Amino acid sequence: MIDPTQATALAINRGVESGELDPVDVVDAYLERIAAVDPALESFVLVAAEEARADAAIQREAVRSGIPGGPLRGVPFAVKDLYDTAGHPTRSGSLASSDAPATADATTVSALRDAGAILVGKTTTHEYAYGVTTPPTKNPWGLDRVPGGSSGGSGAAVGARLAPIAMGTDTGGSIRIPAALCGVTGMKATYGRVSKRGVTVLSWTLDHAGPLTTTVADAAAALGVLAGHDAQDPYSVRVAVPDFSELLGRGVAGLRLGVSEKYFCDRLEPGVASAFENAVRELERAGATIVPVTFPGVELSPDIVGVIASVEAASFHQNRANSRPDLFGPDVVDALRAGHLHTGVAYVDAQRARSVVTAGMHSVFAGVDALLSPTIAGTAPVLGSTRSALGDSEIDVLNSLNALTVPANVTGMPALSVPCGFDDAGLPVGLQIMTPPFQEALAFAVGQAFEARTDFAAAVPTTATVKTGELL
């Protein structure tokens, strides 16, 4: 008998369609695991138990009646508490948010439901997605460590097998950072590929929405459901949606994979450097050609994101921040105030500098099919950390954790994070795979080729006991 909480999303769907799994039993298994594990992990802010069971019963009757279902029928999913879900408030991790329930689902939530997936709850976010530690959530690989962020609840929930799919957002790395730190897969697709309608804004021109999953194939399936033009999202692109799974299984033979020592590999913690080197060698053994590259202008990325995100966030929040600053956490208040200090000239200069980094990206991809790097230069910091090491320097934890992820937000290129090992403390390390815009299927192909040759994606952190509710 399949334990659905240890199964992939696609395996759950196959079990439901074949009759081996009952959608109600699947949902109950996840709800029981959430009840056992999450008191220690604190990854959920809302568990929609009765709603999930009711939706599962509808799915069960549809299967029994032979009614064709979507590609994710019977699969539980969770969403970061930036996403509107009808009937529930969108609190965005802040006391400054309204408690009024949303009247409609975000476009992506509707898409998942239409595909047959079943919402089990909403996960924590760093307040208004403006941070990378996501208190009070803990990392399932070490309860004394942060899960990353701002989609820390989604990363922790998938890592602890509390949901096979959880939605996150990514402005400077907030899907990929928790994916790497929690040992799961996270996909930030090309800018505009996935609708952001119904998702609370941090930065209009940097925000992305996307899934965190346990495997590459699940991420490809989820993106296939999520992608597509949305006329209600002014940033959505009108580009054909391919079969993101079409290249799974092709391997990497014949592919040229770039590695940039400068910027991406010259400030790594030893455990990350070792895991990344092993991952590169594994892909080389699988038939890829590893090509040293230089990414012109990439070093501008942190400052570009720092200016653009802070100015756009200050604009979005100016009314509530001016009227009730006491309702915001001190780190977010400081960040919003900093946004008001940037001049219009500085903002325009930052937007112009994006073209320099984008040109550098295109020069890289003129010679390679994909670019490899660690997702993060280190592993999960200790809870409560405000500063973290980046090479020989100790800087604020936000800029330390997003140093290697921000280039993909500046350029809008796809970036996939997959588990690639552990450091000496047993904390996960992520491999980042970047491709030219709208070539997500290629990123999935490289990630799946690595996943198939290793067992990191199958690794499960410590499990729960119902008696104590603690991770042991």
Short mmCIF file of C-alpha atoms in Angstrom, two decimals:
data_model
loop_
_atom_site.label_atom_id
_atom_site.label_comp_id
_atom_site.label_asym_id
_atom_site.label_seq_id
_atom_site.Cartn_x
_atom_site.Cartn_y
_atom_site.Cartn_z
CA MET A 1 0.00 0.00 0.00
CA ILE A 2 1.35 3.42 -0.95
CA ASP A 3 2.01 5.85 1.89
CA PRO A 4 0.86 9.03 0.15
CA THR A 5 2.89 11.26 2.44
CA GLN A 6 6.06 9.64 1.11
CA ALA A 7 4.93 9.62 -2.51
CA THR A 8 5.49 12.16 -5.25
CA ALA A 9 2.63 14.23 -6.61
CA LEU A 10 2.64 12.25 -9.85
CA ALA A 11 2.62 8.94 -7.96
CA ILE A 12 -0.36 10.12 -5.92
CA ASN A 13 -2.18 11.10 -9.08
CA ARG A 14 -1.47 7.72 -10.69
CA GLY A 15 -2.68 5.95 -7.56
CA VAL A 16 -5.89 7.99 -7.51
CA GLU A 17 -6.59 7.40 -11.20
CA SER A 18 -5.95 3.67 -10.89
CA GLY A 19 -8.13 3.34 -7.80
CA GLU A 20 -5.22 2.26 -5.62
CA LEU A 21 -5.53 5.48 -3.63
CA ASP A 22 -8.70 7.15 -2.38
CA PRO A 23 -8.43 10.99 -2.47
CA VAL A 24 -10.08 11.20 0.95
CA ASP A 25 -7.52 8.81 2.42
CA VAL A 26 -4.72 10.82 0.79
CA VAL A 27 -5.94 14.05 2.31
CA ASP A 28 -6.49 12.44 5.71
CA ALA A 29 -2.93 11.06 5.66
CA TYR A 30 -1.51 14.52 5.03
CA LEU A 31 -3.75 16.16 7.62
CA GLU A 32 -2.64 13.60 10.19
CA ARG A 33 1.01 14.22 9.36
CA ILE A 34 0.52 17.97 9.57
CA ALA A 35 -1.10 17.56 12.99
CA ALA A 36 1.81 15.41 14.17
CA VAL A 37 4.72 17.37 12.73
CA ASP A 38 3.72 20.99 12.36
CA PRO A 39 3.43 21.93 16.05
CA ALA A 40 7.23 21.68 16.10
CA LEU A 41 7.85 22.96 12.58
CA GLU A 42 5.27 25.80 12.46
CA SER A 43 5.10 25.86 8.67
CA PHE A 44 1.32 26.32 8.35
CA VAL A 45 -0.71 29.36 9.32
CA LEU A 46 -4.00 27.76 8.28
CA VAL A 47 -5.04 24.15 7.80
CA ALA A 48 -8.20 23.86 5.70
CA ALA A 49 -9.10 20.39 6.95
CA GLU A 50 -12.84 20.29 6.35
CA GLU A 51 -12.59 22.08 3.02
CA ALA A 52 -9.88 19.66 1.90
CA ARG A 53 -11.91 16.61 2.93
CA ALA A 54 -14.98 17.96 1.12
CA ASP A 55 -12.97 18.56 -2.06
CA ALA A 56 -11.42 15.10 -1.78
CA ALA A 57 -14.88 13.52 -1.50
CA ILE A 58 -15.89 15.28 -4.72
CA GLN A 59 -12.76 13.97 -6.42
CA ARG A 60 -13.47 10.46 -5.15
CA GLU A 61 -16.96 10.46 -6.63
CA ALA A 62 -15.63 11.79 -9.93
CA VAL A 63 -13.10 8.96 -10.13
CA ARG A 64 -15.74 6.36 -9.26
CA SER A 65 -18.06 7.80 -11.89
CA GLY A 66 -15.37 7.60 -14.55
CA ILE A 67 -15.28 11.37 -15.06
CA PRO A 68 -11.92 12.39 -16.59
CA GLY A 69 -9.74 14.40 -14.23
CA GLY A 70 -6.92 16.90 -14.42
CA PRO A 71 -3.23 16.02 -14.27
CA LEU A 72 -3.04 16.63 -10.52
CA ARG A 73 -6.32 15.07 -9.44
CA GLY A 74 -6.17 13.98 -5.82
CA VAL A 75 -2.86 15.72 -5.07
CA PRO A 76 -2.78 17.90 -1.92
CA PHE A 77 -1.16 21.30 -2.21
CA ALA A 78 -0.44 24.27 0.04
CA VAL A 79 0.09 27.94 -0.78
CA LYS A 80 2.21 30.63 0.75
CA ASP A 81 0.04 33.09 2.67
CA LEU A 82 0.50 35.73 -0.02
CA TYR A 83 -1.92 33.89 -2.31
CA ASP A 84 -5.62 34.68 -2.21
CA THR A 85 -7.78 31.65 -1.49
CA ALA A 86 -11.51 32.22 -1.52
CA GLY A 87 -13.03 32.24 1.95
CA HIS A 88 -9.74 32.69 3.79
CA PRO A 89 -7.81 35.85 4.72
CA THR A 90 -4.51 36.64 3.04
CA ARG A 91 -2.46 37.87 5.99
CA SER A 92 0.95 37.92 4.28
CA GLY A 93 2.65 37.23 7.60
CA SER A 94 1.73 40.66 8.95
CA LEU A 95 -0.54 42.27 11.50
CA ALA A 96 -0.94 45.08 8.98
CA SER A 97 -3.04 42.87 6.72
CA SER A 98 -6.81 42.63 6.74
CA ASP A 99 -8.55 39.65 8.32
CA ALA A 100 -11.29 39.83 5.71
CA PRO A 101 -11.52 36.63 3.66
CA ALA A 102 -10.56 36.76 0.01
CA THR A 103 -13.52 36.68 -2.35
CA ALA A 104 -11.74 34.79 -5.11
CA ASP A 105 -8.76 32.52 -5.66
CA ALA A 106 -5.52 33.73 -7.15
CA THR A 107 -5.20 32.65 -10.77
CA THR A 108 -2.65 30.00 -9.84
CA VAL A 109 -4.82 28.60 -7.05
CA SER A 110 -7.71 28.30 -9.50
CA ALA A 111 -5.41 26.57 -11.98
CA LEU A 112 -4.31 23.99 -9.42
CA ARG A 113 -7.89 23.33 -8.34
CA ASP A 114 -8.96 23.00 -11.98
CA ALA A 115 -6.21 20.40 -12.40
CA GLY A 116 -7.75 18.41 -9.54
CA ALA A 117 -5.33 19.38 -6.79
CA ILE A 118 -6.73 19.81 -3.27
CA LEU A 119 -5.82 22.75 -1.05
CA VAL A 120 -4.84 21.62 2.46
CA GLY A 121 -3.71 24.95 3.86
CA LYS A 122 -1.64 28.11 3.78
CA THR A 123 2.02 28.30 4.75
CA THR A 124 4.09 30.92 6.51
CA THR A 125 5.86 33.76 4.76
CA HIS A 126 8.41 36.24 5.97
CA GLU A 127 6.36 39.37 6.56
CA TYR A 128 5.17 40.63 3.17
CA ALA A 129 7.86 38.38 1.62
CA TYR A 130 10.53 40.88 2.69
CA GLY A 131 13.12 38.56 4.23
CA VAL A 132 14.73 35.14 4.10
CA THR A 133 14.26 33.61 7.56
CA THR A 134 10.44 33.24 7.86
CA PRO A 135 9.94 33.25 11.63
CA PRO A 136 8.64 31.30 13.49
CA THR A 137 9.11 28.39 11.05
CA LYS A 138 11.93 25.91 11.60
CA ASN A 139 13.96 23.91 9.12
CA PRO A 140 12.92 20.22 9.03
CA TRP A 141 16.62 19.23 8.78
CA GLY A 142 17.43 21.04 12.02
CA LEU A 143 14.92 22.74 14.29
CA ASP A 144 17.60 25.20 15.37
CA ARG A 145 17.97 26.43 11.76
CA VAL A 146 15.99 28.76 9.53
CA PRO A 147 14.05 27.29 6.61
CA GLY A 148 15.00 30.16 4.32
CA GLY A 149 12.49 32.49 2.83
CA SER A 150 10.49 34.27 2.15
CA SER A 151 8.65 31.08 1.18
CA GLY A 152 10.01 29.31 4.26
CA GLY A 153 6.72 27.69 5.21
CA SER A 154 6.33 26.13 1.79
CA GLY A 155 9.93 24.88 1.76
CA ALA A 156 9.64 23.41 5.24
CA ALA A 157 6.25 21.82 4.51
CA VAL A 158 7.46 20.07 1.36
CA GLY A 159 10.72 19.10 3.04
CA ALA A 160 8.86 17.52 5.96
CA ARG A 161 6.45 15.81 3.54
CA LEU A 162 3.45 17.79 4.75
CA ALA A 163 2.48 18.60 1.16
CA PRO A 164 3.83 17.28 -2.15
CA ILE A 165 3.38 20.69 -3.80
CA ALA A 166 3.50 24.12 -2.18
CA MET A 167 3.43 27.48 -3.88
CA GLY A 168 6.02 30.16 -3.22
CA THR A 169 7.05 33.52 -4.59
CA ASP A 170 10.50 34.67 -5.67
CA THR A 171 11.69 38.29 -5.80
CA GLY A 172 15.37 37.70 -5.08
CA GLY A 173 15.42 33.96 -4.51
CA SER A 174 12.48 33.24 -2.25
CA ILE A 175 11.46 29.98 -3.95
CA ARG A 176 14.99 28.69 -4.50
CA ILE A 177 16.43 29.68 -1.11
CA PRO A 178 13.99 27.60 0.99
CA ALA A 179 14.15 24.83 -1.62
CA ALA A 180 17.91 24.62 -1.18
CA LEU A 181 17.91 24.96 2.61
CA CYS A 182 15.08 22.45 3.08
CA GLY A 183 16.35 19.87 0.57
CA VAL A 184 13.58 20.13 -2.04
CA THR A 185 13.08 21.29 -5.62
CA GLY A 186 12.00 24.84 -6.48
CA MET A 187 11.33 26.42 -9.86
CA LYS A 188 11.34 30.12 -10.64
CA ALA A 189 10.17 30.20 -14.23
CA THR A 190 10.76 32.99 -16.74
CA TYR A 191 9.38 36.36 -15.62
CA GLY A 192 5.75 36.59 -16.67
CA ARG A 193 5.40 32.87 -17.37
CA VAL A 194 3.18 32.34 -14.28
CA SER A 195 0.39 34.73 -13.32
CA LYS A 196 0.72 36.81 -10.17
CA ARG A 197 -2.90 37.94 -10.03
CA GLY A 198 -4.18 37.51 -6.50
CA VAL A 199 -0.68 37.33 -5.00
CA THR A 200 0.45 40.09 -2.62
CA VAL A 201 3.08 42.30 -4.22
CA LEU A 202 6.61 42.85 -3.00
CA SER A 203 8.13 44.16 -6.24
CA TRP A 204 6.08 44.38 -9.43
CA THR A 205 9.06 44.01 -11.77
CA LEU A 206 10.95 41.32 -9.84
CA ASP A 207 8.23 39.07 -8.37
CA HIS A 208 7.68 35.55 -9.67
CA ALA A 209 5.23 32.84 -8.56
CA GLY A 210 6.10 29.16 -8.68
CA PRO A 211 6.09 25.70 -7.10
CA LEU A 212 8.21 23.83 -4.58
CA THR A 213 8.07 20.03 -4.87
CA THR A 214 9.99 16.92 -3.91
CA THR A 215 11.08 16.00 -7.45
CA VAL A 216 11.87 17.62 -10.78
CA ALA A 217 9.09 15.73 -12.56
CA ASP A 218 6.56 17.07 -10.04
CA ALA A 219 7.84 20.61 -10.60
CA ALA A 220 7.49 20.19 -14.36
CA ALA A 221 3.94 18.87 -13.96
CA ALA A 222 3.02 21.72 -11.61
CA LEU A 223 4.46 24.35 -13.94
CA GLY A 224 2.48 22.85 -16.79
CA VAL A 225 -0.67 23.60 -14.83
CA LEU A 226 0.44 27.04 -13.62
CA ALA A 227 1.93 28.56 -16.77
CA GLY A 228 -0.02 30.57 -19.29
CA HIS A 229 -1.06 34.07 -20.22
CA ASP A 230 -3.41 35.83 -17.82
CA ALA A 231 -5.15 38.91 -19.20
CA GLN A 232 -5.80 40.05 -15.62
CA ASP A 233 -2.08 40.22 -14.85
CA PRO A 234 -0.39 43.11 -16.68
CA TYR A 235 3.00 41.45 -16.29
CA SER A 236 1.89 38.12 -17.77
CA VAL A 237 3.46 37.20 -21.11
CA ARG A 238 1.64 35.83 -24.11
CA VAL A 239 3.97 32.93 -24.93
CA ALA A 240 2.96 29.41 -25.87
CA VAL A 241 3.15 26.90 -23.01
CA PRO A 242 5.14 23.81 -23.98
CA ASP A 243 5.11 20.38 -22.40
CA PHE A 244 7.61 21.06 -19.63
CA SER A 245 8.12 17.32 -19.19
CA GLU A 246 9.06 16.71 -22.82
CA LEU A 247 12.81 16.65 -22.16
CA LEU A 248 12.72 14.61 -18.96
CA GLY A 249 14.82 11.53 -19.48
CA ARG A 250 16.88 12.99 -22.34
CA GLY A 251 19.91 13.18 -20.06
CA VAL A 252 22.67 15.75 -20.52
CA ALA A 253 24.74 14.07 -23.22
CA GLY A 254 25.79 16.67 -25.75
CA LEU A 255 24.86 19.63 -23.54
CA ARG A 256 27.35 22.38 -22.72
CA LEU A 257 26.94 23.41 -19.09
CA GLY A 258 28.64 26.60 -17.94
CA VAL A 259 30.28 27.22 -14.57
CA SER A 260 31.33 30.73 -13.56
CA GLU A 261 34.06 30.66 -10.92
CA LYS A 262 33.87 34.42 -10.48
CA TYR A 263 30.86 35.55 -8.44
CA PHE A 264 29.10 32.18 -8.26
CA CYS A 265 31.85 29.95 -6.89
CA ASP A 266 34.46 32.15 -5.18
CA ARG A 267 32.66 32.73 -1.84
CA LEU A 268 31.38 29.29 -0.88
CA GLU A 269 31.37 27.51 2.46
CA PRO A 270 33.49 24.33 2.24
CA GLY A 271 30.51 21.95 2.42
CA VAL A 272 28.74 23.80 -0.37
CA ALA A 273 31.87 23.95 -2.52
CA SER A 274 32.38 20.21 -2.14
CA ALA A 275 28.77 19.30 -2.91
CA PHE A 276 28.72 21.58 -5.95
CA GLU A 277 31.98 20.19 -7.32
CA ASN A 278 30.63 16.66 -6.92
CA ALA A 279 27.43 17.66 -8.72
CA VAL A 280 29.35 19.16 -11.64
CA ARG A 281 31.50 16.05 -11.95
CA GLU A 282 28.37 13.85 -11.84
CA LEU A 283 26.84 15.76 -14.73
CA GLU A 284 30.13 15.52 -16.60
CA ARG A 285 30.14 11.75 -16.12
CA ALA A 286 26.58 11.74 -17.46
CA GLY A 287 27.85 13.16 -20.75
CA ALA A 288 27.75 16.94 -20.35
CA THR A 289 30.63 19.17 -21.35
CA ILE A 290 31.55 21.54 -18.54
CA VAL A 291 32.57 24.96 -19.84
CA PRO A 292 34.20 27.71 -17.73
CA VAL A 293 32.37 30.99 -18.38
CA THR A 294 32.33 34.60 -17.26
CA PHE A 295 29.05 36.42 -16.67
CA PRO A 296 29.67 40.12 -17.48
CA GLY A 297 27.90 42.55 -15.17
CA VAL A 298 26.49 39.92 -12.85
CA GLU A 299 28.10 41.58 -9.83
CA LEU A 300 25.62 44.47 -10.25
CA SER A 301 22.68 42.20 -9.41
CA PRO A 302 22.53 42.60 -5.61
CA ASP A 303 22.50 46.39 -5.78
CA ILE A 304 19.93 46.38 -8.59
CA VAL A 305 17.55 44.18 -6.60
CA GLY A 306 18.25 46.13 -3.43
CA VAL A 307 17.14 49.41 -5.01
CA ILE A 308 14.26 48.16 -7.16
CA ALA A 309 12.69 45.89 -4.56
CA SER A 310 12.91 48.46 -1.78
CA VAL A 311 11.48 51.31 -3.88
CA GLU A 312 8.63 49.22 -5.29
CA ALA A 313 7.83 47.76 -1.85
CA ALA A 314 7.82 51.25 -0.33
CA SER A 315 5.39 52.36 -3.04
CA PHE A 316 3.07 49.40 -2.54
CA HIS A 317 3.01 49.73 1.26
CA GLN A 318 3.16 53.51 1.65
CA ASN A 319 -0.40 53.99 2.88
CA ARG A 320 -0.42 51.25 5.51
CA ALA A 321 3.20 51.88 6.53
CA ASN A 322 2.54 55.59 7.02
CA SER A 323 -0.67 55.07 8.98
CA ARG A 324 0.31 52.08 11.17
CA PRO A 325 4.07 51.44 11.16
CA ASP A 326 3.67 49.78 14.55
CA LEU A 327 1.95 46.83 12.85
CA PHE A 328 5.09 45.93 10.89
CA GLY A 329 8.11 44.03 12.15
CA PRO A 330 11.20 46.20 12.72
CA ASP A 331 13.16 44.64 9.84
CA VAL A 332 10.36 45.35 7.36
CA VAL A 333 9.82 48.89 8.68
CA ASP A 334 13.52 49.60 8.21
CA ALA A 335 13.47 48.14 4.69
CA LEU A 336 10.42 50.19 3.69
CA ARG A 337 11.99 53.36 5.07
CA ALA A 338 15.12 52.63 3.08
CA GLY A 339 12.99 52.43 -0.04
CA HIS A 340 11.91 56.03 0.46
CA LEU A 341 15.54 57.16 0.66
CA HIS A 342 16.34 56.15 -2.92
CA THR A 343 15.92 58.91 -5.47
CA GLY A 344 14.02 58.57 -8.72
CA VAL A 345 17.36 58.78 -10.50
CA ALA A 346 18.70 55.86 -8.48
CA TYR A 347 15.65 53.78 -9.36
CA VAL A 348 15.96 54.56 -13.07
CA ASP A 349 19.69 53.82 -12.97
CA ALA A 350 18.96 50.45 -11.36
CA GLN A 351 16.44 49.61 -14.07
CA ARG A 352 18.95 50.65 -16.76
CA ALA A 353 21.62 48.51 -15.12
CA ARG A 354 19.37 45.50 -15.61
CA SER A 355 20.10 45.72 -19.32
CA VAL A 356 23.81 45.31 -18.58
CA VAL A 357 23.20 42.13 -16.59
CA THR A 358 20.73 40.86 -19.20
CA ALA A 359 23.30 41.42 -21.94
CA GLY A 360 25.79 39.48 -19.84
CA MET A 361 23.29 36.64 -19.52
CA HIS A 362 22.85 36.46 -23.28
CA SER A 363 26.62 36.41 -23.78
CA VAL A 364 26.87 33.43 -21.44
CA PHE A 365 24.12 31.50 -23.22
CA ALA A 366 25.71 32.18 -26.59
CA GLY A 367 28.26 29.54 -25.64
CA VAL A 368 26.46 27.17 -23.25
CA ASP A 369 23.04 25.57 -22.92
CA ALA A 370 22.68 26.13 -19.19
CA LEU A 371 24.55 27.76 -16.31
CA LEU A 372 25.26 25.85 -13.10
CA SER A 373 25.95 27.26 -9.65
CA PRO A 374 25.24 26.50 -6.02
CA THR A 375 21.84 27.92 -5.10
CA ILE A 376 23.23 29.45 -1.90
CA ALA A 377 26.83 29.98 -0.84
CA GLY A 378 26.16 28.41 2.57
CA THR A 379 23.67 26.21 4.38
CA ALA A 380 20.87 27.15 6.77
CA PRO A 381 21.83 29.74 9.42
CA VAL A 382 20.87 29.35 13.05
CA LEU A 383 17.44 30.65 14.04
CA GLY A 384 17.55 34.29 14.96
CA SER A 385 20.55 35.06 12.79
CA THR A 386 20.70 38.57 11.39
CA ARG A 387 24.11 38.20 9.78
CA SER A 388 25.72 35.38 7.85
CA ALA A 389 29.03 34.64 6.16
CA LEU A 390 29.57 35.21 2.45
CA GLY A 391 33.13 34.29 1.62
CA ASP A 392 35.47 36.25 3.89
CA SER A 393 32.78 38.74 4.84
CA GLU A 394 29.91 38.65 7.29
CA ILE A 395 26.92 40.56 5.95
CA ASP A 396 23.20 40.78 6.63
CA VAL A 397 21.51 37.43 6.24
CA LEU A 398 19.24 38.59 3.40
CA ASN A 399 22.11 39.55 1.10
CA SER A 400 24.14 36.53 2.15
CA LEU A 401 21.44 34.01 1.26
CA ASN A 402 20.28 35.65 -1.97
CA ALA A 403 23.69 36.52 -3.41
CA LEU A 404 23.64 33.73 -6.01
CA THR A 405 19.92 33.78 -6.73
CA VAL A 406 19.36 37.47 -7.54
CA PRO A 407 20.82 37.37 -11.08
CA ALA A 408 17.87 35.27 -12.25
CA ASN A 409 15.44 37.88 -10.90
CA VAL A 410 17.29 40.77 -12.52
CA THR A 411 17.28 39.02 -15.92
CA GLY A 412 13.99 37.13 -15.55
CA MET A 413 15.62 33.88 -16.72
CA PRO A 414 14.39 30.51 -15.40
CA ALA A 415 16.22 29.07 -12.44
CA LEU A 416 15.70 25.65 -10.89
CA SER A 417 17.09 24.51 -7.55
CA VAL A 418 17.51 20.79 -6.88
CA PRO A 419 19.04 19.02 -3.87
CA CYS A 420 22.70 18.14 -4.46
CA GLY A 421 24.12 16.99 -1.14
CA PHE A 422 24.71 17.86 2.49
CA ASP A 423 27.39 19.66 4.46
CA ASP A 424 29.22 18.14 7.43
CA ALA A 425 26.37 19.17 9.74
CA GLY A 426 23.87 17.23 7.65
CA LEU A 427 22.23 20.36 6.21
CA PRO A 428 21.05 20.35 2.58
CA VAL A 429 22.86 22.02 -0.31
CA GLY A 430 21.14 23.14 -3.53
CA LEU A 431 22.27 23.05 -7.16
CA GLN A 432 20.97 25.96 -9.26
CA ILE A 433 20.35 25.42 -12.98
CA MET A 434 19.75 28.55 -15.07
CA THR A 435 18.71 28.56 -18.73
CA PRO A 436 17.78 31.16 -21.35
CA PRO A 437 14.29 32.67 -21.02
CA PHE A 438 11.41 30.29 -21.76
CA GLN A 439 13.66 27.22 -21.73
CA GLU A 440 12.34 25.78 -18.46
CA ALA A 441 12.07 22.33 -20.04
CA LEU A 442 15.85 22.33 -20.51
CA ALA A 443 16.40 23.25 -16.86
CA PHE A 444 14.11 20.38 -15.87
CA ALA A 445 16.06 18.01 -18.15
CA VAL A 446 19.37 18.88 -16.49
CA GLY A 447 17.86 18.72 -13.01
CA GLN A 448 16.18 15.39 -13.64
CA ALA A 449 19.38 13.93 -15.13
CA PHE A 450 21.21 14.81 -11.91
CA GLU A 451 18.34 13.65 -9.69
CA ALA A 452 18.23 10.27 -11.48
CA ARG A 453 21.91 9.61 -10.74
CA THR A 454 21.75 10.52 -7.05
CA ASP A 455 19.47 9.91 -4.07
CA PHE A 456 19.36 13.42 -2.60
CA ALA A 457 15.78 14.17 -3.69
CA ALA A 458 14.57 11.00 -1.96
CA ALA A 459 16.20 11.92 1.36
CA VAL A 460 13.63 12.65 4.06
CA PRO A 461 14.42 14.60 7.22
CA THR A 462 13.60 13.39 10.69
CA THR A 463 10.03 12.17 11.09
CA ALA A 464 7.37 12.95 13.65
CA THR A 465 5.83 11.06 16.51
CA VAL A 466 2.20 11.75 17.27
CA LYS A 467 2.93 11.42 20.96
CA THR A 468 5.33 14.36 21.25
CA GLY A 469 4.64 16.32 18.08
CA GLU A 470 8.40 16.80 17.80
CA LEU A 471 10.76 16.00 14.99
CA LEU A 472 13.08 13.23 16.18
#
